[in-house]
Amino acid sequence: MFKDLAKKKKKSKKPKEGEEAETPAADGEFDPSALKKKKKKKPKTTDADDFEAKLAEVGAVEKEDAEEEKTEEPIQEGDMEKGTGIWAHDATTPIKYNNLLKRFFTQLHSHHPDLASTGSKSYKIPPPQCLREGNRKTIFANISEICKRMKRSDEHVTQFLFAELGTSGSVDGSKRLVIKGRFQQKQIENVLRRYIMEYVTCKTCRSPDTELNKGENRLYFVTCNSCGSRRSVTAIKTGFSAQIGKRKRQQG
Amino acid sequence: MSIIENLKDKDPFAEADDDSGEKVHKSQDYIHIRIQQRNGRKTLTTVQGLNNQKFNFDLIIKHFKKKFACNGTIVPESSTHKEVIQLQGDQRKNVYEFLTSKDFLNMDAKTIKVHGF
Ligand SMILES: [Zn+2]
């Protein structure tokens, strides 16, 4: 990883720096033209605060850019993963903006998917790992990992799972959840998705960065860390549960 | 005595629905459709919260049995005096459609909660 990073820096010194400076602030208002300009004027201006001034400058630089793109006609080839062609360690050809942008996003997606995604739709949790124990039990192996990711207690999630699946179970020595009944990964995933909707996402801003606390008078509240909204959530209720397999005892 | 017109159709103290802001039924008014696993791949569907004063459970069960081709019973629920309909197999979708269908009970989808996987 670090090796990789170091390599990258050398590979494309100028543009890389431009990218670095721009992207954290860019978030909502990503302006490619600003970046383009920056790439070229690198030595002159580096601070990103001066957005207004830069914008004005962009107008002047735009034409220049167009001309340059024409001269850069030769097709830029090479595998950016392997570092061949234009991506080679000691390559000196200036890399086209589009190519750099592509590289930036591929790497962002592979290394920091959280940063690349916005909104609750792309909120990701590791897929539940389900193993079969014997014929009648399912082991949900990575429950504590998932709970940590959602910032919820294992007990609360377990309670919800049991209530929704209409079953019971236990926790084994290595913190895995043993659920009575046969369940597929997909099914557990569905229940977890509903849990997230009910108890994790903020209904106001859709952020998953929330906390579940026991408020006054036994009510549970979800407090959002990004917008500060607070809502009460229903306690988990098991509801009616049918008697299964007890008829024999009743008869006998 | 005049009646305050504003309060006629809307209950100002009802809980607001999270998404739409509309008032939503109290939790005890929900109809819960649940699923339970029995032995092997066999399952059981339970319908809790349906008003047995308003609907004829015997008729409903008869319809379920015939339409869904499954067996079913009415089980008394100890905590409330409402009864629970119990059907064999995963009939959650069927029951949900029956409850919301215009031809049958024509209930509001918001009052129904389908549980399970
Ligand atoms: Zn929020």
CSV table of C-alpha atoms and ligand atoms in Angstrom, one decimal:
chain,number,residue,atom,x,y,z
A,1,MET,CA,0.0,0.0,0.0
A,2,PHE,CA,2.6,2.5,1.0
A,3,LYS,CA,4.9,1.4,-1.7
A,4,ASP,CA,2.1,1.9,-4.1
A,5,LEU,CA,1.5,5.4,-2.8
A,6,ALA,CA,5.1,6.4,-3.1
A,7,LYS,CA,5.1,5.2,-6.7
A,8,LYS,CA,2.1,7.1,-7.6
A,9,LYS,CA,3.6,10.3,-6.4
A,10,LYS,CA,6.6,10.0,-8.7
A,11,LYS,CA,4.5,8.8,-11.5
A,12,SER,CA,2.5,11.9,-11.9
A,13,LYS,CA,3.9,14.5,-9.7
A,14,LYS,CA,2.2,17.6,-10.8
A,15,PRO,CA,-1.4,16.4,-11.5
A,16,LYS,CA,-1.4,14.3,-8.4
A,17,GLU,CA,-0.8,17.3,-6.2
A,18,GLY,CA,-3.5,19.1,-7.9
A,19,GLU,CA,-5.9,16.3,-7.3
A,20,GLU,CA,-5.0,16.1,-3.6
A,21,ALA,CA,-5.6,19.7,-3.0
A,22,GLU,CA,-8.9,19.8,-4.8
A,23,THR,CA,-10.8,16.7,-3.9
A,24,PRO,CA,-11.4,17.1,-0.2
A,25,ALA,CA,-13.1,20.4,-0.7
A,26,ALA,CA,-14.7,19.5,-4.0
A,27,ASP,CA,-17.3,17.1,-2.6
A,28,GLY,CA,-20.5,18.8,-3.7
A,29,GLU,CA,-19.2,21.3,-6.1
A,30,PHE,CA,-16.7,19.4,-8.2
A,31,ASP,CA,-15.4,21.6,-10.8
A,32,PRO,CA,-13.3,19.9,-13.5
A,33,SER,CA,-12.3,23.1,-15.1
A,34,ALA,CA,-10.7,24.4,-11.9
A,35,LEU,CA,-8.7,21.3,-11.6
A,36,LYS,CA,-7.6,21.5,-15.2
A,37,LYS,CA,-6.4,24.9,-14.8
A,38,LYS,CA,-4.6,24.1,-11.7
A,39,LYS,CA,-2.7,21.3,-13.3
A,40,LYS,CA,-1.1,23.8,-15.6
A,41,LYS,CA,-0.7,26.7,-13.3
A,42,LYS,CA,0.6,24.6,-10.6
A,43,PRO,CA,3.8,26.5,-9.7
A,44,LYS,CA,1.9,29.8,-9.5
A,45,THR,CA,-1.0,29.1,-7.2
A,46,THR,CA,-1.6,26.2,-4.9
A,47,ASP,CA,-4.1,27.3,-2.2
A,48,ALA,CA,-7.7,26.1,-2.8
A,49,ASP,CA,-9.4,28.9,-0.8
A,50,ASP,CA,-9.1,31.4,-3.6
A,51,PHE,CA,-11.9,29.8,-5.4
A,52,GLU,CA,-13.5,33.0,-6.8
A,53,ALA,CA,-10.3,34.3,-8.3
A,54,LYS,CA,-9.6,31.0,-9.8
A,55,LEU,CA,-12.9,30.8,-11.5
A,56,ALA,CA,-12.2,34.1,-13.2
A,57,GLU,CA,-8.9,32.8,-14.4
A,58,VAL,CA,-10.4,29.7,-15.8
A,59,GLY,CA,-12.2,31.7,-18.4
A,60,ALA,CA,-8.9,32.9,-19.8
A,61,VAL,CA,-7.2,29.6,-19.7
A,62,GLU,CA,-10.0,27.6,-21.3
A,63,LYS,CA,-8.9,28.4,-24.9
A,64,GLU,CA,-5.3,27.4,-24.2
A,65,ASP,CA,-6.6,24.1,-22.9
A,66,ALA,CA,-8.5,23.3,-26.0
A,67,GLU,CA,-5.4,23.9,-28.1
A,68,GLU,CA,-3.3,21.7,-26.0
A,69,GLU,CA,-5.7,18.9,-26.2
A,70,LYS,CA,-5.3,18.9,-29.9
A,71,THR,CA,-1.6,18.6,-29.8
A,72,GLU,CA,-1.9,15.8,-27.3
A,73,GLU,CA,-3.3,13.7,-30.1
A,74,PRO,CA,-1.3,10.4,-29.7
A,75,ILE,CA,-3.4,7.9,-27.8
A,76,GLN,CA,-2.3,7.4,-24.3
A,77,GLU,CA,-2.1,3.7,-23.5
A,78,GLY,CA,-1.0,1.6,-20.6
A,79,ASP,CA,-2.4,-0.4,-17.7
A,80,MET,CA,-2.8,1.8,-14.7
A,81,GLU,CA,-3.0,-1.2,-12.4
A,82,LYS,CA,0.2,-2.7,-13.6
A,83,GLY,CA,1.9,0.6,-14.2
A,84,THR,CA,2.8,0.2,-17.9
A,85,GLY,CA,2.7,2.6,-20.8
A,86,ILE,CA,1.9,6.1,-19.7
A,87,TRP,CA,1.5,4.9,-16.1
A,88,ALA,CA,5.1,3.6,-16.0
A,89,HIS,CA,7.2,4.6,-13.2
A,90,ASP,CA,9.6,6.6,-15.3
A,91,ALA,CA,7.2,7.8,-18.0
A,92,THR,CA,7.5,11.4,-18.8
A,93,THR,CA,4.5,12.0,-21.0
A,94,PRO,CA,2.0,14.3,-19.4
A,95,ILE,CA,-1.1,12.3,-18.7
A,96,LYS,CA,-4.4,13.5,-19.9
A,97,TYR,CA,-6.8,14.9,-17.5
A,98,ASN,CA,-9.5,12.4,-18.3
A,99,ASN,CA,-7.2,9.5,-17.7
A,100,LEU,CA,-6.1,11.0,-14.4
A,101,LEU,CA,-9.7,11.5,-13.4
A,102,LYS,CA,-10.5,7.9,-14.3
A,103,ARG,CA,-7.5,6.7,-12.2
A,104,PHE,CA,-8.5,8.8,-9.3
A,105,PHE,CA,-12.0,7.4,-9.2
A,106,THR,CA,-11.0,3.7,-9.7
A,107,GLN,CA,-8.6,4.1,-6.8
A,108,LEU,CA,-11.0,5.9,-4.6
A,109,HIS,CA,-13.6,3.1,-5.2
A,110,SER,CA,-11.1,0.3,-4.5
A,111,HIS,CA,-9.4,1.8,-1.5
A,112,HIS,CA,-12.0,4.1,0.1
A,113,PRO,CA,-15.5,3.1,-1.0
A,114,ASP,CA,-16.9,5.1,1.9
A,115,LEU,CA,-15.6,8.4,0.5
A,116,ALA,CA,-16.7,7.7,-3.0
A,117,SER,CA,-20.3,7.1,-1.9
A,118,THR,CA,-22.8,9.6,-0.7
A,119,GLY,CA,-26.2,9.1,0.8
A,120,SER,CA,-27.7,6.1,2.6
A,121,LYS,CA,-28.3,4.1,-0.5
A,122,SER,CA,-24.7,3.2,-0.8
A,123,TYR,CA,-24.2,2.5,2.9
A,124,LYS,CA,-22.3,-0.7,3.0
A,125,ILE,CA,-22.0,-3.4,5.7
A,126,PRO,CA,-20.0,-6.5,5.2
A,127,PRO,CA,-22.2,-9.3,4.0
A,128,PRO,CA,-23.4,-11.6,6.7
A,129,GLN,CA,-21.5,-14.9,6.9
A,130,CYS,CA,-23.9,-17.8,7.4
A,131,LEU,CA,-22.8,-21.3,8.1
A,132,ARG,CA,-25.0,-24.3,8.7
A,133,GLU,CA,-24.6,-26.1,12.0
A,134,GLY,CA,-26.1,-29.5,11.7
A,135,ASN,CA,-29.4,-29.6,10.1
A,136,ARG,CA,-31.5,-27.2,12.2
A,137,LYS,CA,-29.2,-24.4,13.1
A,138,THR,CA,-27.6,-21.5,11.3
A,139,ILE,CA,-24.5,-19.7,12.5
A,140,PHE,CA,-24.2,-16.0,11.8
A,141,ALA,CA,-20.5,-15.7,12.1
A,142,ASN,CA,-19.7,-12.0,11.7
A,143,ILE,CA,-22.5,-10.5,13.7
A,144,SER,CA,-20.2,-8.6,16.0
A,145,GLU,CA,-18.3,-7.1,13.1
A,146,ILE,CA,-21.5,-6.0,11.5
A,147,CYS,CA,-22.8,-4.6,14.8
A,148,LYS,CA,-19.5,-2.7,15.2
A,149,ARG,CA,-20.0,-1.2,11.7
A,150,MET,CA,-23.5,-0.1,12.5
A,151,LYS,CA,-22.5,1.0,16.0
A,152,ARG,CA,-25.2,-1.1,17.7
A,153,SER,CA,-25.0,-3.6,20.4
A,154,ASP,CA,-25.0,-7.2,19.5
A,155,GLU,CA,-27.8,-7.8,21.9
A,156,HIS,CA,-30.1,-5.3,20.2
A,157,VAL,CA,-29.4,-6.7,16.7
A,158,THR,CA,-29.8,-10.3,18.0
A,159,GLN,CA,-33.1,-9.4,19.6
A,160,PHE,CA,-34.3,-7.9,16.4
A,161,LEU,CA,-33.2,-10.9,14.3
A,162,PHE,CA,-34.9,-13.4,16.6
A,163,ALA,CA,-38.1,-11.4,16.7
A,164,GLU,CA,-38.2,-11.0,12.9
A,165,LEU,CA,-37.3,-14.6,12.2
A,166,GLY,CA,-39.7,-15.9,14.8
A,167,THR,CA,-37.0,-18.0,16.4
A,168,SER,CA,-34.4,-18.1,19.1
A,169,GLY,CA,-30.8,-19.0,19.6
A,170,SER,CA,-27.7,-18.4,21.5
A,171,VAL,CA,-24.2,-16.9,21.3
A,172,ASP,CA,-21.3,-19.3,21.1
A,173,GLY,CA,-17.8,-19.0,22.5
A,174,SER,CA,-16.3,-17.0,19.6
A,175,LYS,CA,-19.2,-14.4,19.7
A,176,ARG,CA,-21.0,-16.0,16.8
A,177,LEU,CA,-24.7,-16.1,16.8
A,178,VAL,CA,-26.4,-19.5,16.6
A,179,ILE,CA,-29.9,-19.2,15.2
A,180,LYS,CA,-32.4,-22.0,15.4
A,181,GLY,CA,-33.7,-22.8,12.0
A,182,ARG,CA,-32.2,-22.8,8.5
A,183,PHE,CA,-31.5,-19.4,7.1
A,184,GLN,CA,-29.7,-18.3,4.0
A,185,GLN,CA,-27.4,-15.4,3.8
A,186,LYS,CA,-29.9,-13.5,1.6
A,187,GLN,CA,-32.5,-13.9,4.2
A,188,ILE,CA,-30.3,-12.6,7.0
A,189,GLU,CA,-29.3,-9.8,4.8
A,190,ASN,CA,-32.9,-8.8,4.3
A,191,VAL,CA,-33.6,-8.7,8.0
A,192,LEU,CA,-30.4,-6.7,8.5
A,193,ARG,CA,-31.5,-4.2,5.9
A,194,ARG,CA,-34.8,-3.7,7.7
A,195,TYR,CA,-32.9,-3.3,10.9
A,196,ILE,CA,-30.8,-0.6,9.4
A,197,MET,CA,-33.9,1.2,8.0
A,198,GLU,CA,-35.6,1.1,11.4
A,199,TYR,CA,-32.8,1.6,13.8
A,200,VAL,CA,-29.8,3.0,12.1
A,201,THR,CA,-30.5,5.5,9.3
A,202,CYS,CA,-31.4,9.0,10.2
A,203,LYS,CA,-34.9,9.7,8.8
A,204,THR,CA,-34.0,13.3,8.3
A,205,CYS,CA,-30.8,13.2,6.4
A,206,ARG,CA,-30.4,9.5,5.6
A,207,SER,CA,-27.1,9.3,7.3
A,208,PRO,CA,-26.2,6.0,8.8
A,209,ASP,CA,-23.9,7.7,11.3
A,210,THR,CA,-26.2,7.6,14.3
A,211,GLU,CA,-26.4,6.4,17.9
A,212,LEU,CA,-29.0,4.4,19.7
A,213,ASN,CA,-29.5,5.4,23.3
A,214,LYS,CA,-31.9,4.6,26.0
A,215,GLY,CA,-33.6,7.8,26.8
A,216,GLU,CA,-35.8,8.7,29.7
A,217,ASN,CA,-38.8,6.6,30.5
A,218,ARG,CA,-37.5,3.4,28.8
A,219,LEU,CA,-37.8,4.8,25.3
A,220,TYR,CA,-35.1,4.3,22.7
A,221,PHE,CA,-33.8,7.2,20.7
A,222,VAL,CA,-31.7,7.3,17.6
A,223,THR,CA,-29.6,10.4,17.5
A,224,CYS,CA,-27.9,11.5,14.3
A,225,ASN,CA,-24.3,12.5,14.4
A,226,SER,CA,-24.4,14.4,11.2
A,227,CYS,CA,-27.5,16.5,11.4
A,228,GLY,CA,-28.3,16.2,15.1
A,229,SER,CA,-31.9,15.1,14.7
A,230,ARG,CA,-33.3,12.7,17.3
A,231,ARG,CA,-36.2,10.3,16.9
A,232,SER,CA,-37.7,7.7,19.1
A,233,VAL,CA,-37.8,4.1,17.8
A,234,THR,CA,-40.1,1.4,18.8
A,235,ALA,CA,-38.9,-1.3,21.2
A,236,ILE,CA,-38.4,-4.7,19.6
A,237,LYS,CA,-41.4,-6.8,20.2
A,238,THR,CA,-41.6,-10.5,19.6
A,239,GLY,CA,-45.3,-10.6,19.1
A,240,PHE,CA,-47.3,-13.7,18.8
A,241,SER,CA,-45.4,-16.9,18.5
A,242,ALA,CA,-47.0,-20.1,17.5
A,243,GLN,CA,-46.4,-23.2,19.5
A,244,ILE,CA,-44.4,-25.6,17.4
A,245,GLY,CA,-43.9,-29.2,18.1
A,246,LYS,CA,-45.5,-29.3,21.5
A,247,ARG,CA,-48.7,-31.1,20.5
A,248,LYS,CA,-47.3,-34.5,21.3
A,249,ARG,CA,-46.6,-33.4,24.9
A,250,GLN,CA,-50.2,-32.1,25.2
A,251,GLN,CA,-51.7,-35.3,24.0
A,252,GLY,CA,-49.5,-37.6,26.0
B,1,MET,CA,-71.3,24.2,21.5
B,2,SER,CA,-69.4,24.5,18.3
B,3,ILE,CA,-67.1,21.8,17.1
B,4,ILE,CA,-63.6,22.8,16.1
B,5,GLU,CA,-63.6,22.0,12.5
B,6,ASN,CA,-59.8,21.5,12.3
B,7,LEU,CA,-59.8,18.6,14.7
B,8,LYS,CA,-62.6,16.7,13.1
B,9,ASP,CA,-60.8,14.4,10.7
B,10,LYS,CA,-57.3,14.5,12.0
B,11,ASP,CA,-56.1,13.5,15.3
B,12,PRO,CA,-53.5,16.1,16.3
B,13,PHE,CA,-52.0,13.8,18.9
B,14,ALA,CA,-51.5,10.8,16.6
B,15,GLU,CA,-47.9,9.9,15.9
B,16,ALA,CA,-46.6,11.3,12.6
B,17,ASP,CA,-45.3,8.9,10.0
B,18,ASP,CA,-41.6,9.2,9.6
B,19,ASP,CA,-41.5,9.6,5.9
B,20,SER,CA,-44.6,11.3,4.9
B,21,GLY,CA,-45.5,13.2,8.0
B,22,GLU,CA,-49.0,11.7,7.8
B,23,LYS,CA,-50.5,10.4,10.9
B,24,VAL,CA,-50.0,6.7,11.4
B,25,HIS,CA,-51.9,4.2,13.4
B,26,LYS,CA,-50.9,3.4,16.9
B,27,SER,CA,-48.6,0.4,17.1
B,28,GLN,CA,-51.3,-1.8,18.6
B,29,ASP,CA,-53.4,-1.2,15.5
B,30,TYR,CA,-50.9,-2.8,13.3
B,31,ILE,CA,-51.6,-6.1,11.7
B,32,HIS,CA,-48.5,-8.3,11.9
B,33,ILE,CA,-47.9,-11.0,9.4
B,34,ARG,CA,-45.1,-13.2,10.7
B,35,ILE,CA,-43.4,-16.4,9.6
B,36,GLN,CA,-41.9,-19.1,11.7
B,37,GLN,CA,-39.9,-22.1,10.7
B,38,ARG,CA,-41.1,-25.5,11.7
B,39,ASN,CA,-39.2,-28.7,11.1
B,40,GLY,CA,-37.2,-28.8,8.0
B,41,ARG,CA,-38.2,-26.4,5.3
B,42,LYS,CA,-41.7,-26.2,6.6
B,43,THR,CA,-43.0,-22.8,7.7
B,44,LEU,CA,-46.0,-21.3,9.5
B,45,THR,CA,-47.6,-17.9,8.8
B,46,THR,CA,-49.4,-16.1,11.6
B,47,VAL,CA,-51.6,-13.1,11.2
B,48,GLN,CA,-51.9,-11.1,14.4
B,49,GLY,CA,-54.0,-8.0,15.1
B,50,LEU,CA,-56.9,-8.5,12.7
B,51,ASN,CA,-60.1,-7.4,14.4
B,52,ASN,CA,-62.3,-10.4,15.0
B,53,GLN,CA,-65.3,-8.3,15.9
B,54,LYS,CA,-65.2,-6.7,12.5
B,55,PHE,CA,-64.4,-9.7,10.4
B,56,ASN,CA,-65.7,-13.2,10.3
B,57,PHE,CA,-62.6,-15.3,10.9
B,58,ASP,CA,-64.3,-18.5,10.0
B,59,LEU,CA,-65.1,-17.1,6.5
B,60,ILE,CA,-61.6,-15.7,6.1
B,61,ILE,CA,-60.0,-18.9,7.0
B,62,LYS,CA,-62.2,-20.8,4.7
B,63,HIS,CA,-61.1,-18.5,1.9
B,64,PHE,CA,-57.5,-18.8,2.8
B,65,LYS,CA,-57.5,-22.6,2.9
B,66,LYS,CA,-59.2,-22.8,-0.5
B,67,LYS,CA,-57.3,-20.1,-2.3
B,68,PHE,CA,-53.8,-20.7,-0.8
B,69,ALA,CA,-54.3,-24.5,-0.7
B,70,CYS,CA,-53.1,-24.8,2.8
B,71,ASN,CA,-54.4,-25.7,6.2
B,72,GLY,CA,-55.2,-23.0,8.8
B,73,THR,CA,-56.5,-22.5,12.2
B,74,ILE,CA,-57.7,-19.8,14.5
B,75,VAL,CA,-55.6,-19.5,17.7
B,76,PRO,CA,-56.7,-17.5,20.7
B,77,GLU,CA,-54.0,-15.1,21.9
B,78,SER,CA,-53.6,-14.9,25.6
B,79,SER,CA,-52.6,-11.3,26.1
B,80,THR,CA,-55.4,-9.7,24.1
B,81,HIS,CA,-58.8,-11.0,23.3
B,82,LYS,CA,-58.0,-10.9,19.6
B,83,GLU,CA,-57.4,-14.1,17.8
B,84,VAL,CA,-54.5,-15.1,15.6
B,85,ILE,CA,-54.9,-16.7,12.2
B,86,GLN,CA,-52.3,-19.4,11.6
B,87,LEU,CA,-51.6,-20.9,8.2
B,88,GLN,CA,-49.3,-23.6,7.0
B,89,GLY,CA,-46.5,-22.6,4.7
B,90,ASP,CA,-45.3,-19.1,3.8
B,91,GLN,CA,-48.5,-17.3,2.9
B,92,ARG,CA,-47.2,-13.8,3.8
B,93,LYS,CA,-47.6,-12.5,0.3
B,94,ASN,CA,-50.9,-14.1,-0.2
B,95,VAL,CA,-52.3,-12.7,3.1
B,96,TYR,CA,-50.9,-9.3,2.4
B,97,GLU,CA,-52.5,-9.2,-1.0
B,98,PHE,CA,-55.8,-10.4,0.5
B,99,LEU,CA,-55.8,-7.7,3.2
B,100,THR,CA,-54.9,-4.8,0.8
B,101,SER,CA,-56.9,-6.0,-2.2
B,102,LYS,CA,-59.9,-3.9,-3.2
B,103,ASP,CA,-61.9,-7.0,-3.8
B,104,PHE,CA,-61.4,-8.2,-0.2
B,105,LEU,CA,-60.6,-6.3,2.9
B,106,ASN,CA,-59.2,-3.2,1.2
B,107,MET,CA,-57.0,-2.2,4.1
B,108,ASP,CA,-54.3,0.5,4.2
B,109,ALA,CA,-50.9,-1.0,3.4
B,110,LYS,CA,-49.4,1.2,6.2
B,111,THR,CA,-51.3,-0.7,8.8
B,112,ILE,CA,-49.8,-4.0,7.9
B,113,LYS,CA,-46.3,-5.1,8.9
B,114,VAL,CA,-44.8,-8.1,7.2
B,115,HIS,CA,-42.0,-9.6,9.2
B,116,GLY,CA,-39.5,-12.3,8.6
B,117,PHE,CA,-36.8,-12.8,6.0
C,1,ZN,ZN,-29.4,13.1,10.3
